[in-house]
PDB file of C-alpha atoms in Angstrom:
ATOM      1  CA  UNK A1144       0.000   0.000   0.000  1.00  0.00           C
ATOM      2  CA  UNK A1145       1.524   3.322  -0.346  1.00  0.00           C
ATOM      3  CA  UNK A1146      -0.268   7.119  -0.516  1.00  0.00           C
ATOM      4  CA  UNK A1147       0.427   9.480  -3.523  1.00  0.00           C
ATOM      5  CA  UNK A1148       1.205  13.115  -3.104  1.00  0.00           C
ATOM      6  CA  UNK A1149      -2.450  13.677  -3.331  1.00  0.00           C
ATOM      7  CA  UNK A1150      -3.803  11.705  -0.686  1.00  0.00           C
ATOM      8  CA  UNK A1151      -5.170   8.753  -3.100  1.00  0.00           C
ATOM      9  CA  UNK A1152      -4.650   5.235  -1.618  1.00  0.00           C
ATOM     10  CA  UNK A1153      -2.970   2.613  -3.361  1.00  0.00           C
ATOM     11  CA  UNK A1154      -3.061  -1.141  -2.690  1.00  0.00           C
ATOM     12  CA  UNK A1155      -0.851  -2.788  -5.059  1.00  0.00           C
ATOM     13  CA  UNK A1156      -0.955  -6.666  -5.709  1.00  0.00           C
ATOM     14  CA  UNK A1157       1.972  -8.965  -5.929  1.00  0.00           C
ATOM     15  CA  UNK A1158       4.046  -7.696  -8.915  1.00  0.00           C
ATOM     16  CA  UNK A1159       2.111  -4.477  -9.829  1.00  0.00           C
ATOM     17  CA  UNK A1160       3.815  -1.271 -10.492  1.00  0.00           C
ATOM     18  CA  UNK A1161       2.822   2.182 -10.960  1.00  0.00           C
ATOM     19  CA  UNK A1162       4.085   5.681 -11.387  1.00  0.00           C
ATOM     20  CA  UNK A1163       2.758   8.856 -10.456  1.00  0.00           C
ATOM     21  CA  UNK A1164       2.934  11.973 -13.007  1.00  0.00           C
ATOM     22  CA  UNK A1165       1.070  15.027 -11.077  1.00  0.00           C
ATOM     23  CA  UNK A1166       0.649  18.652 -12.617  1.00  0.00           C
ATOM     24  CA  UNK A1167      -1.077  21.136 -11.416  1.00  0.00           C
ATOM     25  CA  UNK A1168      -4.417  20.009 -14.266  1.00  0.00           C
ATOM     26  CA  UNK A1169      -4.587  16.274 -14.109  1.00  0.00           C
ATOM     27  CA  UNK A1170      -3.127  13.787 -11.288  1.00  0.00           C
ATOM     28  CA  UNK A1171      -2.395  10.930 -13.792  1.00  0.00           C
ATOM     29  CA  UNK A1172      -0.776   7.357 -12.686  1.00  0.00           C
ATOM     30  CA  UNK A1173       1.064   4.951 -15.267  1.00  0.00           C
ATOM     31  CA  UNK A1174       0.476   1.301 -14.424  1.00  0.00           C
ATOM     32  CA  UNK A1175       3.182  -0.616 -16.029  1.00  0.00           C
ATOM     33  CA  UNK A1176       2.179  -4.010 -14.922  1.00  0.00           C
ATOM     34  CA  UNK A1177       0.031  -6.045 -12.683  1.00  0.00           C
ATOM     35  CA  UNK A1178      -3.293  -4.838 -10.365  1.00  0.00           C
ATOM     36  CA  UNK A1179      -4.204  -1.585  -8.187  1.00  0.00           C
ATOM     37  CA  UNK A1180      -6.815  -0.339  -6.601  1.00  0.00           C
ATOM     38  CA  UNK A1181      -7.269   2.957  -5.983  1.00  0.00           C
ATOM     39  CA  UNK A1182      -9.055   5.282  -3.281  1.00  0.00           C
ATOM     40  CA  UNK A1183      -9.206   8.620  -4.635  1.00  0.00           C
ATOM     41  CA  UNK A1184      -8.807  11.707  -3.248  1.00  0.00           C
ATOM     42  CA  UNK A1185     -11.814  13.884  -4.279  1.00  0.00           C
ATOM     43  CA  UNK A1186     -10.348  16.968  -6.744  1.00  0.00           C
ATOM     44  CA  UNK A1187     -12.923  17.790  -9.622  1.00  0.00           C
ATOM     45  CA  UNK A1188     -10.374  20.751 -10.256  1.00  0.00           C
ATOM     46  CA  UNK A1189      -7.306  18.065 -10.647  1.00  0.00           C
ATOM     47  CA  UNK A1190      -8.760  14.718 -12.314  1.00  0.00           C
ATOM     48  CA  UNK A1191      -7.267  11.465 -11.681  1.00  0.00           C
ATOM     49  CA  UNK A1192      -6.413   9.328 -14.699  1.00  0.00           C
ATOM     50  CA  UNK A1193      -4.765   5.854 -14.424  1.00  0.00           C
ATOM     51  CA  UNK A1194      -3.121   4.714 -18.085  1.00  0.00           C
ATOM     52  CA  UNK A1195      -2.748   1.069 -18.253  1.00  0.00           C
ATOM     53  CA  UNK A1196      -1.170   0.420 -21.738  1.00  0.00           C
ATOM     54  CA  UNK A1197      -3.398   2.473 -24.132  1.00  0.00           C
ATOM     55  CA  UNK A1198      -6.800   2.198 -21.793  1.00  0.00           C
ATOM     56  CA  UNK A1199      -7.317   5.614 -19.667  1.00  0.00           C
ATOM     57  CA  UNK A1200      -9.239   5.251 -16.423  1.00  0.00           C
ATOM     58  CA  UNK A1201     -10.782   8.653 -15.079  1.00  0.00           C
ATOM     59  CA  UNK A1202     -12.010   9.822 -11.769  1.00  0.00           C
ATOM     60  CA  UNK A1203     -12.906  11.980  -9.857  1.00  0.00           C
ATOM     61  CA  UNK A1204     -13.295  10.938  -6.216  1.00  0.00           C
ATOM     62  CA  UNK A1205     -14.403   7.020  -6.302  1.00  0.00           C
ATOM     63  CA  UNK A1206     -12.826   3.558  -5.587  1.00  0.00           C
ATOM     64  CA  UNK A1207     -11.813   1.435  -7.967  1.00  0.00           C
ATOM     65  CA  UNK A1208      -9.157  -1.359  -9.364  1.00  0.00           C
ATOM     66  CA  UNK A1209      -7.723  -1.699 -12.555  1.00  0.00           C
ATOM     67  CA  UNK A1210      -5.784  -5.120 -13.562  1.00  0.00           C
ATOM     68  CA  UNK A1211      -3.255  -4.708 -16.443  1.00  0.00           C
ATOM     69  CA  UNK A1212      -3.171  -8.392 -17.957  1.00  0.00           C
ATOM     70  CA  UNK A1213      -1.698  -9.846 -21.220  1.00  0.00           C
ATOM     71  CA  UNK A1214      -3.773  -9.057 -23.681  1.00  0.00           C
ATOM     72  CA  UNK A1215      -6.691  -6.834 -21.873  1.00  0.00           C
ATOM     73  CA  UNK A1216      -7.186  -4.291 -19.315  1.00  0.00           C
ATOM     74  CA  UNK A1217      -9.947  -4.996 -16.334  1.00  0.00           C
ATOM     75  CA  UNK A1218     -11.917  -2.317 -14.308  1.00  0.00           C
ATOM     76  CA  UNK A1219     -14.046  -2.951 -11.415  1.00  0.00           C
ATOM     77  CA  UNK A1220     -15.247   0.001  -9.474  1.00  0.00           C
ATOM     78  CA  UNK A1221     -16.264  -0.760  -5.696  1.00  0.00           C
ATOM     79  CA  UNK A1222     -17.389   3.367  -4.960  1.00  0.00           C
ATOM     80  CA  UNK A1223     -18.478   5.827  -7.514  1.00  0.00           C
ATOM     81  CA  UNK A1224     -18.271   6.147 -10.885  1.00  0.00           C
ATOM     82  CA  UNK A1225     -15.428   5.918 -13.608  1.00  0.00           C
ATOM     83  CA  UNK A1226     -14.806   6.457 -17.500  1.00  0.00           C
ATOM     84  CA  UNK A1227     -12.775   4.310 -19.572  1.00  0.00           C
ATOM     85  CA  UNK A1228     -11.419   5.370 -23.298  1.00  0.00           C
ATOM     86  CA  UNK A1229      -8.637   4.126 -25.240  1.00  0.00           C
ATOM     87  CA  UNK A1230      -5.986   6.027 -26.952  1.00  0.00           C
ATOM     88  CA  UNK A1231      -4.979   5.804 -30.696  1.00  0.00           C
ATOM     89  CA  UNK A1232      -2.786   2.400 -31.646  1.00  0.00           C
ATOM     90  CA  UNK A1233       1.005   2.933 -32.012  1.00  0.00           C
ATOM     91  CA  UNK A1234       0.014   1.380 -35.179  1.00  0.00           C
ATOM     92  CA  UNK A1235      -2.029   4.172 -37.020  1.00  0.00           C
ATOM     93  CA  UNK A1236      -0.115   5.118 -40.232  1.00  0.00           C
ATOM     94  CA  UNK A1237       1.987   8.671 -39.234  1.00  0.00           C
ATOM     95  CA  UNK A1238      -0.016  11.590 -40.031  1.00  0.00           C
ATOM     96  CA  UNK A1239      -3.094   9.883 -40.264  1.00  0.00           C
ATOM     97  CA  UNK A1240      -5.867  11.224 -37.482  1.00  0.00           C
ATOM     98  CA  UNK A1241      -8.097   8.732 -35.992  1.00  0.00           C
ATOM     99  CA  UNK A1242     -10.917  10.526 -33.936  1.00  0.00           C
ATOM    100  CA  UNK A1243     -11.104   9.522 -30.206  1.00  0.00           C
ATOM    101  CA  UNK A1244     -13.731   7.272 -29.067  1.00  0.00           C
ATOM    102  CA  UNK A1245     -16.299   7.769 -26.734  1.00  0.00           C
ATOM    103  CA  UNK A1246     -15.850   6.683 -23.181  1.00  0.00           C
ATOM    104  CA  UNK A1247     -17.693   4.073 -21.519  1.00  0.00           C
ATOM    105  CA  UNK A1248     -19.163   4.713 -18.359  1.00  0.00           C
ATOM    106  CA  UNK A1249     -18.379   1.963 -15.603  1.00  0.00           C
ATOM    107  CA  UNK A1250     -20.384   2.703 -11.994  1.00  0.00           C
ATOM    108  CA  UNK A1251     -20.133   0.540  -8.514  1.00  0.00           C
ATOM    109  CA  UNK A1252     -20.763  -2.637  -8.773  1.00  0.00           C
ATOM    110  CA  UNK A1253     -19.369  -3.062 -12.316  1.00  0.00           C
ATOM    111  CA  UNK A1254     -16.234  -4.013 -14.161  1.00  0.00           C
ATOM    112  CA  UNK A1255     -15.569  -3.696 -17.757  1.00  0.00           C
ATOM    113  CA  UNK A1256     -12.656  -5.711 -20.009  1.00  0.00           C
ATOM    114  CA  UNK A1257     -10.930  -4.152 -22.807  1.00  0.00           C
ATOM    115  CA  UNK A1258      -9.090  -5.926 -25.268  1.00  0.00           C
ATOM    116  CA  UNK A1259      -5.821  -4.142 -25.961  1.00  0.00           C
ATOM    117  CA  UNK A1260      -5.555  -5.505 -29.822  1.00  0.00           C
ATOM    118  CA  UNK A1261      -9.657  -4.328 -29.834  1.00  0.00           C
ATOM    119  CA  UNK A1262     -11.438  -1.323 -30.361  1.00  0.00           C
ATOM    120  CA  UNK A1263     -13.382   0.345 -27.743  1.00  0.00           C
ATOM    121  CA  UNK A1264     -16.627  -0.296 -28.395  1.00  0.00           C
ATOM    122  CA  UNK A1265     -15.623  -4.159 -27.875  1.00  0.00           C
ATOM    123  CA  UNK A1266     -15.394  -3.733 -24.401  1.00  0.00           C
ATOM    124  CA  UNK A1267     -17.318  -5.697 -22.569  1.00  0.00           C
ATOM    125  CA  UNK A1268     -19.282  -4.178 -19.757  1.00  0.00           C
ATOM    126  CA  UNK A1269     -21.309  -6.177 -17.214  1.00  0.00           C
ATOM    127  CA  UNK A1270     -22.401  -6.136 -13.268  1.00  0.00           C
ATOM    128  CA  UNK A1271     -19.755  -7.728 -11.406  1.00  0.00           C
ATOM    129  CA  UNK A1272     -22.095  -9.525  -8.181  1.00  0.00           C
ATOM    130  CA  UNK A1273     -20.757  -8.566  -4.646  1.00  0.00           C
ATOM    131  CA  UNK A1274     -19.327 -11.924  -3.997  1.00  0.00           C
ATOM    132  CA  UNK A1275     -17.560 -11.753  -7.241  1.00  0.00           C
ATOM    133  CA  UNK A1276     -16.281  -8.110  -6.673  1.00  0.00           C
ATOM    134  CA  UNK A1277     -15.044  -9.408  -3.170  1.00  0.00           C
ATOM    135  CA  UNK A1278     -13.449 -12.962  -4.680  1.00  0.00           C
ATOM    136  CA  UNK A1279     -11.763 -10.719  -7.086  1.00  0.00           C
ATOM    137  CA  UNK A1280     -10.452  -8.027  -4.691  1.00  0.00           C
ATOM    138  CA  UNK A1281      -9.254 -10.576  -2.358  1.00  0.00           C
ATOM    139  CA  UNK A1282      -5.875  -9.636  -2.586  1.00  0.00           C
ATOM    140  CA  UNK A1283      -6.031  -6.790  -0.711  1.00  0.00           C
ATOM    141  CA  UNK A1284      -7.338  -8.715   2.541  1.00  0.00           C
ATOM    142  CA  UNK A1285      -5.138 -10.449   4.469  1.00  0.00           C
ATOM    143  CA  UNK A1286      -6.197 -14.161   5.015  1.00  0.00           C
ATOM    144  CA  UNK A1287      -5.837 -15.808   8.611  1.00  0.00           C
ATOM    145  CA  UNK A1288      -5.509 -19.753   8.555  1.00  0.00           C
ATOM    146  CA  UNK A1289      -5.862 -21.758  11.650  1.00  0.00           C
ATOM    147  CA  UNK A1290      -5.349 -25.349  11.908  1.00  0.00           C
ATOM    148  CA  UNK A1291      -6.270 -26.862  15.979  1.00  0.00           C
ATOM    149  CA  UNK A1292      -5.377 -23.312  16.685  1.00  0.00           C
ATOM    150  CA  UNK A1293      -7.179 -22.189  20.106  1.00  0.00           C
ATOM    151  CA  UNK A1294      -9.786 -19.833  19.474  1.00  0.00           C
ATOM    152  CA  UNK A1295      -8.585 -17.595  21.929  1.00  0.00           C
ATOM    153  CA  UNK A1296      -5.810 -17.228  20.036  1.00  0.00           C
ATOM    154  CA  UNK A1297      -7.808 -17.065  16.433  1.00  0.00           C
ATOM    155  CA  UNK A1298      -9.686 -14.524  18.358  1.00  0.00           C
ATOM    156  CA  UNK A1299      -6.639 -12.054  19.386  1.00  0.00           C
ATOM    157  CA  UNK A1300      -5.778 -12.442  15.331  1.00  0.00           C
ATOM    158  CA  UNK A1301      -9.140 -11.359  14.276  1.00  0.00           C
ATOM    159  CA  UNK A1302      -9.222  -8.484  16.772  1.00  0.00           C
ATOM    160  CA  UNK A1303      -5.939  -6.918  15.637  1.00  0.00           C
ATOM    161  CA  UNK A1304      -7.577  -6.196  12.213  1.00  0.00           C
ATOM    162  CA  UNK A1305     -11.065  -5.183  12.519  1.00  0.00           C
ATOM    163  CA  UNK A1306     -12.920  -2.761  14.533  1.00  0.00           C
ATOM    164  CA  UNK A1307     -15.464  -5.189  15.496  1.00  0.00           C
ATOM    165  CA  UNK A1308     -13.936  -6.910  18.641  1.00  0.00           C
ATOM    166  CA  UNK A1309     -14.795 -10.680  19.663  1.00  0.00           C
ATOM    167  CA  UNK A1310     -14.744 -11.420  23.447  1.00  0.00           C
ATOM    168  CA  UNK A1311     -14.888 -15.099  25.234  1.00  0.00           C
ATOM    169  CA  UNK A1312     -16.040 -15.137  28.531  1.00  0.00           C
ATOM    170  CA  UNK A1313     -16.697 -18.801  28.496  1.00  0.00           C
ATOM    171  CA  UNK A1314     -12.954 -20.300  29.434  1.00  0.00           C
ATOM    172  CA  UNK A1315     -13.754 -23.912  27.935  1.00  0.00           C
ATOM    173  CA  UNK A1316     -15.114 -22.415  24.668  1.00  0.00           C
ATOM    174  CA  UNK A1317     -11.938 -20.513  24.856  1.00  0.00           C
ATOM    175  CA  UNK A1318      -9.531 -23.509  24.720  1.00  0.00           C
ATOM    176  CA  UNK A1319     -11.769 -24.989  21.355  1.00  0.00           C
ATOM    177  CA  UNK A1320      -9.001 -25.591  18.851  1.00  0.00           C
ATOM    178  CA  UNK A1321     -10.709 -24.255  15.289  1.00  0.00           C
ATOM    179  CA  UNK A1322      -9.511 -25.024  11.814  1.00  0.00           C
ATOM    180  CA  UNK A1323      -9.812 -22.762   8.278  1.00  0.00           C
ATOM    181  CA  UNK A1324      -9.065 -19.712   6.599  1.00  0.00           C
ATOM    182  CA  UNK A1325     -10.241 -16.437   7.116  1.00  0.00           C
ATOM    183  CA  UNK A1326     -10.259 -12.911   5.472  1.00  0.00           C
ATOM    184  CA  UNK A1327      -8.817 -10.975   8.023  1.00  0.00           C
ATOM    185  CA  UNK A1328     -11.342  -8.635   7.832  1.00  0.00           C
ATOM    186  CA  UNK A1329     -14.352 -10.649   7.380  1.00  0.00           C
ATOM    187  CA  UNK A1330     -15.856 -10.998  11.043  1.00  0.00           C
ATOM    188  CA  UNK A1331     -19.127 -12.746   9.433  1.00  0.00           C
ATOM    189  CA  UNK A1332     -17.444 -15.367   8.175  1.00  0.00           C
ATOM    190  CA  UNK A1333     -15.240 -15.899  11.153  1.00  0.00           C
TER     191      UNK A1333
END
């Protein structure tokens, strides 16, 4: 995780990389590889572009990740609302003008996939399901894992990372061993 000059959060998984290029009209952020997510800081005076490959992803104060794969570029916004354009191909013949497309509108709850070899208008846009949106997101939860591990002990685990705090009072249900893995932050499941 680290914090931009701006404020935004970033949660980077395993192998992603970014860059940040602030001016004083657009806060924009390369992603050279991998998945981010990003919790923006509100600006409508300063927007906030993330450019993975040739896909731009705008906002203005929202939540969302953006996963730079292979062969296509993957939004899913968990707060507010985002738009997504491409940029020219390197390969356009030099001098010739192609007209920039439209964006797409992507809002919470959604994710959208863009080909990199495709034009825009064969994204694919659909509503990602919570459990999905969670499943995919995953990464930037810790997971606990307990095997005959007391559940007092589970318990002091849990605690450290959520605001919602368990208490035992019951010393015999405190010595029951429990088994499984957890999302750190995921006291329901627990």
């Amino acid at each position: 995780q680290l914090t931009l000059s701006d404020g935004t959060v970033v949660q980077l998984n395993t192998g992603g990389e970014v860059t940040e290029h602030f001016t004083t009209a657009e806060r924009r952020v390369l992603l050279t590889r991998g998945e981010a997510h990003f919790a923006v800081t509100k600006n409508p005076a300063r927007p906030f572009v993330v450019r993975a490959g040739n896909v731009d992803v705008r906002a203005v104060g929202t939540a969302f990740s953006v996963d730079f794969g292979q062969s296509t570029v993957e939004v899913l916004v968990t707060e507010g609302k985002v738009s997504v354009a491409t940029t020219a191909r390197k390969s356009a013949p030099a001098g010739a003008t192609q007209p920039m497309p439209e964006p797409l509108f992507v809002d919470a709850g959604h994710g959208l996939t863009v080909l990199t070899s495709a034009r825009p208008e064969q994204a694919e846009r659909r509503p990602v399901s919570d459990a999905d949106l969670q499943s995919r997101l995953a990464w930037r939860s810790p997971r606990l894992e307990f095997s005959g591990t007391p559940l007092i002990e589970a318990i002091a685990l849990i605690n450290r990372h959520n605001r919602v705090q368990f208490i035992i009072e019951d010393p015999e249900l405190a010595r029951t061993r429990v088994s499984g893995i957890f999302g750190a932050v995921n006291t329901d499941a627990f």
